[in-house]
Short mmCIF file of C-alpha atoms in Angstrom, two decimals:
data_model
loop_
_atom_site.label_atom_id
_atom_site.label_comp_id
_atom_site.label_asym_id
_atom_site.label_seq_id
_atom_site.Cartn_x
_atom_site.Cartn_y
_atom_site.Cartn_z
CA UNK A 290 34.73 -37.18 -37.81
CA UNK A 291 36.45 -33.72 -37.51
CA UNK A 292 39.66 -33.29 -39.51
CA UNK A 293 41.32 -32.08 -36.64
CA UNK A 294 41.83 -35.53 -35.56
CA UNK A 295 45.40 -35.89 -33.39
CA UNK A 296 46.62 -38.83 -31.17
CA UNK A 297 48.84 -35.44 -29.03
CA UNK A 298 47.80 -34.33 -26.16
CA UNK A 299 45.55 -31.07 -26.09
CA UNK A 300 46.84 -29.43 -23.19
CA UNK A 301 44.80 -26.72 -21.38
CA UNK A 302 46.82 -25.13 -18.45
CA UNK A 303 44.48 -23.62 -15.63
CA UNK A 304 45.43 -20.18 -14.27
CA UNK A 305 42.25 -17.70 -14.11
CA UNK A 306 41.91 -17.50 -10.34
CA UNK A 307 45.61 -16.10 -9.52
CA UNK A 308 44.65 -14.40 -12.86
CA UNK A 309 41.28 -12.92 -11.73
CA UNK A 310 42.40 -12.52 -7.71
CA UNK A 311 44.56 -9.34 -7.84
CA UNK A 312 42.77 -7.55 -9.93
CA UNK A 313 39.57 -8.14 -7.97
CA UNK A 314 40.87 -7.01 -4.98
CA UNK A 315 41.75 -4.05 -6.88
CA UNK A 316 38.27 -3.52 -7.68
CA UNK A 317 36.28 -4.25 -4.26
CA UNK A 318 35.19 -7.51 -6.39
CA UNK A 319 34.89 -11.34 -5.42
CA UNK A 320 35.92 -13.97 -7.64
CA UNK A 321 34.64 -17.60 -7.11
CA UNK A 322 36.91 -20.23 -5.87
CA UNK A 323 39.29 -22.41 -7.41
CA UNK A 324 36.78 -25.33 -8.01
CA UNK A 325 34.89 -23.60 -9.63
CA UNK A 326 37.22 -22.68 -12.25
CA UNK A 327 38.69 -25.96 -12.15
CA UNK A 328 34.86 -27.15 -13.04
CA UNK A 329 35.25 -24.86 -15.80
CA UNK A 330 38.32 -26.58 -17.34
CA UNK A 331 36.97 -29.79 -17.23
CA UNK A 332 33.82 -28.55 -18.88
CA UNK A 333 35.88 -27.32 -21.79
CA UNK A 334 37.88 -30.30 -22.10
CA UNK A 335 35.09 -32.06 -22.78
CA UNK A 336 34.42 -29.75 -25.05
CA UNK A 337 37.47 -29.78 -26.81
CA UNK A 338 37.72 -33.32 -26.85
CA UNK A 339 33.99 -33.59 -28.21
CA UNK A 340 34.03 -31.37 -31.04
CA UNK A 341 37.77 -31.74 -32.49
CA UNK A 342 38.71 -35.10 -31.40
CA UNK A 343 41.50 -33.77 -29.52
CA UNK A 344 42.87 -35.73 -26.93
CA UNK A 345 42.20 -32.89 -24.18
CA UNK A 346 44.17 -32.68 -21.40
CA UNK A 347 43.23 -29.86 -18.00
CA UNK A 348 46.07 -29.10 -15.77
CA UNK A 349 44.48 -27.64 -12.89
CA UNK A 350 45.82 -24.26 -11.84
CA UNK A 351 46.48 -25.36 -7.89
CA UNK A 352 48.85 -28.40 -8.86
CA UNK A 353 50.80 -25.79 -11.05
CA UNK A 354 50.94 -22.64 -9.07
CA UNK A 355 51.84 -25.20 -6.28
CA UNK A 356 54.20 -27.37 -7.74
CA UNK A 357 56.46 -23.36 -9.08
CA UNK A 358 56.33 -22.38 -5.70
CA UNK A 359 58.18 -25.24 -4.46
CA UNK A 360 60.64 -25.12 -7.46
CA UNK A 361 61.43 -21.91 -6.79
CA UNK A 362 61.62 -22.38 -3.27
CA UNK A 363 64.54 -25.30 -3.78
CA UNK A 364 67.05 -22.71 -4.45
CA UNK A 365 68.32 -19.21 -3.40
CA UNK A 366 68.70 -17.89 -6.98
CA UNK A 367 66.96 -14.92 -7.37
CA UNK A 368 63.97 -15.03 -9.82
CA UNK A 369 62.85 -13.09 -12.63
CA UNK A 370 59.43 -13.57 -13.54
CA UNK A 371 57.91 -13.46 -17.19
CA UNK A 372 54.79 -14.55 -15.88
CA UNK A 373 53.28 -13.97 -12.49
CA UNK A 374 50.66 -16.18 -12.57
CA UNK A 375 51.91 -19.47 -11.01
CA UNK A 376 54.84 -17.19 -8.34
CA UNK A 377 52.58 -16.02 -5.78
CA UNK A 378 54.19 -12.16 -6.74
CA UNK A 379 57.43 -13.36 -5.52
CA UNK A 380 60.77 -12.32 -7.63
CA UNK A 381 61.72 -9.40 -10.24
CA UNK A 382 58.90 -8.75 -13.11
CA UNK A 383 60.12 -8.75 -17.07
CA UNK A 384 56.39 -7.93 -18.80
CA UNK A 385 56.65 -9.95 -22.24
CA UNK A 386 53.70 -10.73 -23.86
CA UNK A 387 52.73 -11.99 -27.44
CA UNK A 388 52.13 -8.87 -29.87
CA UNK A 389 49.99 -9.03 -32.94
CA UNK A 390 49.23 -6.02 -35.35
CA UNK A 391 46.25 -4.25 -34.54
CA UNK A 392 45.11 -4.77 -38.58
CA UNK A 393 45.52 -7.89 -39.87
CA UNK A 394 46.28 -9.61 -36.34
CA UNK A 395 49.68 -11.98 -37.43
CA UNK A 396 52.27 -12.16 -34.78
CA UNK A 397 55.03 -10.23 -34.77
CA UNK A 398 58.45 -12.28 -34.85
CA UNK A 399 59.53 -11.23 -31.86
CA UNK A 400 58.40 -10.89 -28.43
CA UNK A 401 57.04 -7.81 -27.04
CA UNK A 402 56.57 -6.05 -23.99
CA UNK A 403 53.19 -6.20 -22.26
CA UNK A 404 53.95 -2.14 -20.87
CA UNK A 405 54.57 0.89 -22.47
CA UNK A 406 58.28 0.23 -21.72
CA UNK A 407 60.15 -1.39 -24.00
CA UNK A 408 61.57 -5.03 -23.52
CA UNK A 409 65.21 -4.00 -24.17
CA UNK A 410 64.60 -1.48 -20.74
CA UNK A 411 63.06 -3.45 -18.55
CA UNK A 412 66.41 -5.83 -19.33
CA UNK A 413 68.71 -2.65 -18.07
CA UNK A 414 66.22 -2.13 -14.92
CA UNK A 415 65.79 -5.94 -14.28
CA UNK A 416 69.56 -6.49 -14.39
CA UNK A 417 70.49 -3.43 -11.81
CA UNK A 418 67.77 -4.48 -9.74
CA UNK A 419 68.70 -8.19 -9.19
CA UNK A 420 72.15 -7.35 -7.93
CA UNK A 421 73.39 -11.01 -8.34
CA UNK A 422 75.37 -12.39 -11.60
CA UNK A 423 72.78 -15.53 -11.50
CA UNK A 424 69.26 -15.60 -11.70
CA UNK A 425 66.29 -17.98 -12.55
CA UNK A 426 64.27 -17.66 -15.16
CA UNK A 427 59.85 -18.37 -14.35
CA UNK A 428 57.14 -19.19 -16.93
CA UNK A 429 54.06 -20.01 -17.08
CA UNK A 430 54.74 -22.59 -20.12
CA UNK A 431 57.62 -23.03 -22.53
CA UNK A 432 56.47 -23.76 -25.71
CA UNK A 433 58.82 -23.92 -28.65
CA UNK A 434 61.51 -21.79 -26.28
CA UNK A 435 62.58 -19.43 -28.94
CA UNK A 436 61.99 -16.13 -27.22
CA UNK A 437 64.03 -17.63 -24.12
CA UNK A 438 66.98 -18.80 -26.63
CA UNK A 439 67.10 -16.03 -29.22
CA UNK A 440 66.22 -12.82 -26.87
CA UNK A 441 65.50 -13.35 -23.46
CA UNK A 442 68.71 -15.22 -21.96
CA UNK A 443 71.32 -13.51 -24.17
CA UNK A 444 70.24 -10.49 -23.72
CA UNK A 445 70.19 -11.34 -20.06
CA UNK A 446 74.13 -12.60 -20.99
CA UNK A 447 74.95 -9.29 -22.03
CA UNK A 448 74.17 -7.54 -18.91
CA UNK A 449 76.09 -9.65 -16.88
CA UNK A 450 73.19 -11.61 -15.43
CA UNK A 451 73.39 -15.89 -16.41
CA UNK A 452 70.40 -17.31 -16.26
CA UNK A 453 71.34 -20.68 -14.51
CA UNK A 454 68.38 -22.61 -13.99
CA UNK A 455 64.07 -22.20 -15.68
CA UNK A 456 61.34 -23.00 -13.83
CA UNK A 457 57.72 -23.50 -15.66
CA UNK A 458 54.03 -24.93 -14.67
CA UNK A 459 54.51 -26.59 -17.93
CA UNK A 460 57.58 -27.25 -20.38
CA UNK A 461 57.24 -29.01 -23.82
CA UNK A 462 59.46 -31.23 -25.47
CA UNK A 463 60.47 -28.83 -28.68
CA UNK A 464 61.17 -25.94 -25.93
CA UNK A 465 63.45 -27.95 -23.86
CA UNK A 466 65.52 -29.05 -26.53
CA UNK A 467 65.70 -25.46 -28.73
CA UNK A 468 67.22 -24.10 -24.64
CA UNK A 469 69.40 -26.74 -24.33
CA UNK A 470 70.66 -26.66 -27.75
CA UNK A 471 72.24 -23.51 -27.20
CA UNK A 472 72.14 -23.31 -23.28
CA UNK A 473 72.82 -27.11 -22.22
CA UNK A 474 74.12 -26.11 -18.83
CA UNK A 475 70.70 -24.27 -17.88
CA UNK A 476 68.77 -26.90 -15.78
CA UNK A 477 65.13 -26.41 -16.59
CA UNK A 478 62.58 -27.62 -14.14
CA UNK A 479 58.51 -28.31 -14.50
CA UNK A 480 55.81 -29.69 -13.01
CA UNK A 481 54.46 -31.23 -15.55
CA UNK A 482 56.75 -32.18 -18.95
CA UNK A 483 54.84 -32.97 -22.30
CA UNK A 484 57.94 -34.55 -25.10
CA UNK A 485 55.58 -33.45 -27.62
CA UNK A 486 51.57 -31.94 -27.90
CA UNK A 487 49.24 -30.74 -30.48
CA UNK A 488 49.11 -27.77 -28.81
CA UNK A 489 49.57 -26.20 -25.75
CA UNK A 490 46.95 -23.14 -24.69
CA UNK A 491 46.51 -21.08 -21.22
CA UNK A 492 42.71 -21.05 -20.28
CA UNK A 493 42.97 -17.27 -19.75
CA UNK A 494 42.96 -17.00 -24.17
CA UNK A 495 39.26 -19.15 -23.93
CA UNK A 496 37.71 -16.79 -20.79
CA UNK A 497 36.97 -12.92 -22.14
CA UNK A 498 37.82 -10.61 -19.93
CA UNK A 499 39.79 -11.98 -17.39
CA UNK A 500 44.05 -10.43 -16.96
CA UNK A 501 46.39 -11.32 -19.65
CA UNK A 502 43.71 -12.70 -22.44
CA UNK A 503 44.36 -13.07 -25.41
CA UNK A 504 47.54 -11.56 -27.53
CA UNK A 505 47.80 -7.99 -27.07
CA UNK A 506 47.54 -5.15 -30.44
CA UNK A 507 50.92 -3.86 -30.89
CA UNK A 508 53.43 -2.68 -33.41
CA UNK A 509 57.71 -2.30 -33.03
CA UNK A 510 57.34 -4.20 -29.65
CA UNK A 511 54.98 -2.32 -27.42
CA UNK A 512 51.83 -2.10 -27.04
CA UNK A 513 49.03 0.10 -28.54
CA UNK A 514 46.47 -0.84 -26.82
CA UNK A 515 47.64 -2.36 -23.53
CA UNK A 516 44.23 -2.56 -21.99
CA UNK A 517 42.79 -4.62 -25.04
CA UNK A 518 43.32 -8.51 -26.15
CA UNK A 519 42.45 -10.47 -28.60
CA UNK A 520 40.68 -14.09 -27.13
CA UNK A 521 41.20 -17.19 -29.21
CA UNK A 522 38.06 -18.04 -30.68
CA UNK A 523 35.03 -15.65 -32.60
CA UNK A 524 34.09 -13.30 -33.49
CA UNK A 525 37.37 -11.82 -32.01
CA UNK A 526 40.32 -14.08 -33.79
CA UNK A 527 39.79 -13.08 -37.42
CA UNK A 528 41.78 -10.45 -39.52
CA UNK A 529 38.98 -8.16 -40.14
CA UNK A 530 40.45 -7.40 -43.29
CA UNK A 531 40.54 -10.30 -44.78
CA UNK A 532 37.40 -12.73 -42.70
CA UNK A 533 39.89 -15.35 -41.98
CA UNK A 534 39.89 -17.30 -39.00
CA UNK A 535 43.16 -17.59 -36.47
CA UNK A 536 42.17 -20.15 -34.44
CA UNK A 537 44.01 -22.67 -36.67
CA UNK A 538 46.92 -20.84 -35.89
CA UNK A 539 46.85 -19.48 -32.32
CA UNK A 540 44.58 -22.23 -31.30
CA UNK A 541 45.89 -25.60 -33.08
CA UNK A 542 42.26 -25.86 -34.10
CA UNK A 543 42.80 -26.52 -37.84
CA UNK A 544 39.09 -27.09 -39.09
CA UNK A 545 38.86 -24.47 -42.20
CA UNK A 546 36.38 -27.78 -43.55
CA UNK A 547 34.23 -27.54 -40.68
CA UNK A 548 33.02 -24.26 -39.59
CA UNK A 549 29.96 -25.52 -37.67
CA UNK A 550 32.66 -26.99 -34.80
CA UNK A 551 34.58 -23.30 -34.42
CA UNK A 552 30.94 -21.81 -34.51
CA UNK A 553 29.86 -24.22 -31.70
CA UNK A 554 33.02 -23.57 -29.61
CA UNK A 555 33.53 -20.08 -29.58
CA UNK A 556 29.57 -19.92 -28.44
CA UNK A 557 31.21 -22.40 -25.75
CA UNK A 558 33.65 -19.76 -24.43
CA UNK A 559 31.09 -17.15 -24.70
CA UNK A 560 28.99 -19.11 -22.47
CA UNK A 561 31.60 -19.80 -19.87
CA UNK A 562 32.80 -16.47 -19.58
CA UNK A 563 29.59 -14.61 -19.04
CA UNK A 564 28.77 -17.50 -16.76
CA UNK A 565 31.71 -16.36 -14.81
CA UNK A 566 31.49 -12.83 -15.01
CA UNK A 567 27.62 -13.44 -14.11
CA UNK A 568 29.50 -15.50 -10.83
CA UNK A 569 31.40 -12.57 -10.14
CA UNK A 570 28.55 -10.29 -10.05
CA UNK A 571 26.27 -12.36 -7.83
CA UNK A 572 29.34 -12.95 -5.09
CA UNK A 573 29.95 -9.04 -5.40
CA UNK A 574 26.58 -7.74 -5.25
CA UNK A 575 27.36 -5.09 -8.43
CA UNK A 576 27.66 -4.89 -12.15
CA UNK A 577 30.82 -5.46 -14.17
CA UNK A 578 31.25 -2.93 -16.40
CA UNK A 579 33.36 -2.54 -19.09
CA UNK A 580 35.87 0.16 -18.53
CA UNK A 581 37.21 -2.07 -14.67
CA UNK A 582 38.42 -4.79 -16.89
CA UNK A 583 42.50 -5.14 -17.36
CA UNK A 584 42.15 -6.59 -20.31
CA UNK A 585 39.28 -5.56 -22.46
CA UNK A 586 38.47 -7.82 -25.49
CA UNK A 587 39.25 -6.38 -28.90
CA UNK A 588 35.74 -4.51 -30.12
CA UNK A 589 34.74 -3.95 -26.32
CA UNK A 590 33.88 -0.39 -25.48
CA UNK A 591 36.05 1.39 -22.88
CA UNK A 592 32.74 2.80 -21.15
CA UNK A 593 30.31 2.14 -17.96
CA UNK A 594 28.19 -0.36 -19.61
CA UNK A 595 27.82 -3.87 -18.09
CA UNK A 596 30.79 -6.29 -19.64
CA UNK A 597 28.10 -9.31 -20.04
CA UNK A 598 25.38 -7.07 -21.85
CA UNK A 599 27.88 -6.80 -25.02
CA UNK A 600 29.00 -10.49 -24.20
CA UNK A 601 25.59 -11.46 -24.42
CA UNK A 602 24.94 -9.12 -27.91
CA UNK A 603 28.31 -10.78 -29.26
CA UNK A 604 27.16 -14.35 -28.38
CA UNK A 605 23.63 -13.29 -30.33
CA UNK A 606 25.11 -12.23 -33.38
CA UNK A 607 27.44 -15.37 -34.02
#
């Protein structure tokens, strides 16, 4: 039995087809309907569940995208969106987005901005544009709620905006309390609560390719590369200086002792995301090619060759 043993929930929160929707309409592209990613969550839980003896959980993306809307909907606040992938568009957007150095690949301590402009500037431009002295806050998932705590809602403070009520597809215990320990007034809403998990992951990080994978390369808060991600699982979450593996850490998958399962699962997520770039080809009637994508895997080529042929050379090599 794996080492990675845990009696938590695994929880993996769908949210590829809002994800993959905009940007294909961008792109004279069709992407295949919900189910079908929703077939592709349950696949992976399985997956999960098989090979670490996690105790997998799939939230599919229509019961969270639906249940936001109607949170938001239940009161006139204005909304500022970190994450766009469960509003339907709707409210002000503040781009944030996980950085990690484009070397070694740790996290930096703060939160970034997914744009070339800096977090601190889309604050002044988010506060003048909301014209209201209360606003809500919406997220995909609060995790540990630091970033909300230390940076986001103070800094919010300071501008004269008070955030006065969070929405999220998905809120965990730790990330609850760490808000309400310094902002116990905020009333923080989900659709679906977890008290505690072994970890928490959006499907986008397992699917290469699609909007919003992976953590983006930056230094100093922005960006380098804002067109380039790094998935969690191999060969692309590993400090290529040193060899070592980040899936323990970005993915909760601690199994240093046994390789052969990280192996067998990041040939999983290779699978499933040329099988749905493959999908997307077929419904389109074109190639895929590299330089369309929004968010290019780290080691990808910003050219006119076809996405899956370097998928399928990656998958090879492993």
């Amino acid at each position: 039995m794996s080492n990675c043993t845990s009696n938590l929930p695994y929880v993996v929160s769908g949210d590829c087809h809002g994800l993959l929707s905009g940007w294909a309409k961008t792109r004279g592209l069709r992407i295949p309907p919900a189910q079908f990613f929703s077939d592709l969550g349950q696949e992976r839980c399985e997956t999960i569940s098989r090979l670490f003896h996690f105790q997998c959980v799939y939230l599919d993306e229509e019961e969270l995208s639906g249940g936001v809307l109607r949170l938001i909907s239940n009161s006139a606040v204005p909304v500022i969106a970190l994450d766009h992938c469960y509003t339907g568009g709707s409210g002000i957007s503040l781009q944030v987005s996980r950085l990690c150095d484009p070397e070694t690949l740790q996290s930096a301590a703060h939160i970034g901005s997914r744009i070339s402009e800096p977090v601190q500037s889309q604050l002044d431009r988010v506060s003048s544009e909301i014209a209201s002295v209360e606003a809500q806050l919406v997220d995909d998932v609060i995790y540990s709620g630091k970033d909300l705590a230390n940076q986001i809602i103070p800094s919010l403070s300071k501008r004269g905006v008070k955030v006065v009520r969070i929405v999220a597809g998905v809120v965990i215990g730790d990330g609850r309390s760490k808000i309400h320990e310094y902002y116990p007034e905020i009333d923080i809403m989900a659709v679906r609560d977890f008290p505690k998990v072994h970890d928490e992951i959006c499907e986008r990080d397992f699917l290469a390719g699609v909007p919003q994978s992976g953590r983006l390369l930056g230094k100093n808060g922005l960006p380098i590369y804002p067109k380039t991600g790094v998935p969690y699982f191999h060969p692309f979450a590993i400090d290529w200086t040193t060899g070592t593996s980040l899936m323990s850490d970005w993915a909760g998958m601690n199994c240093e002792e046994n390789p052969d399962e990280i192996r067998d699962f990041s040939i999983f997520c290779l699978r499933q995301s040329i099988g749905l770039w493959l999908k997307v080809e077929a419904l389109s009637g074109r190639l895929v090619h590299c330089d369309e994508l929004e968010r290019r895997p780290r080691g990808v080529p910003n050219d006119h060759t076809r996405f899956i042929d370097h998928l399928e050379d990656i998958r090879e090599k492993l």
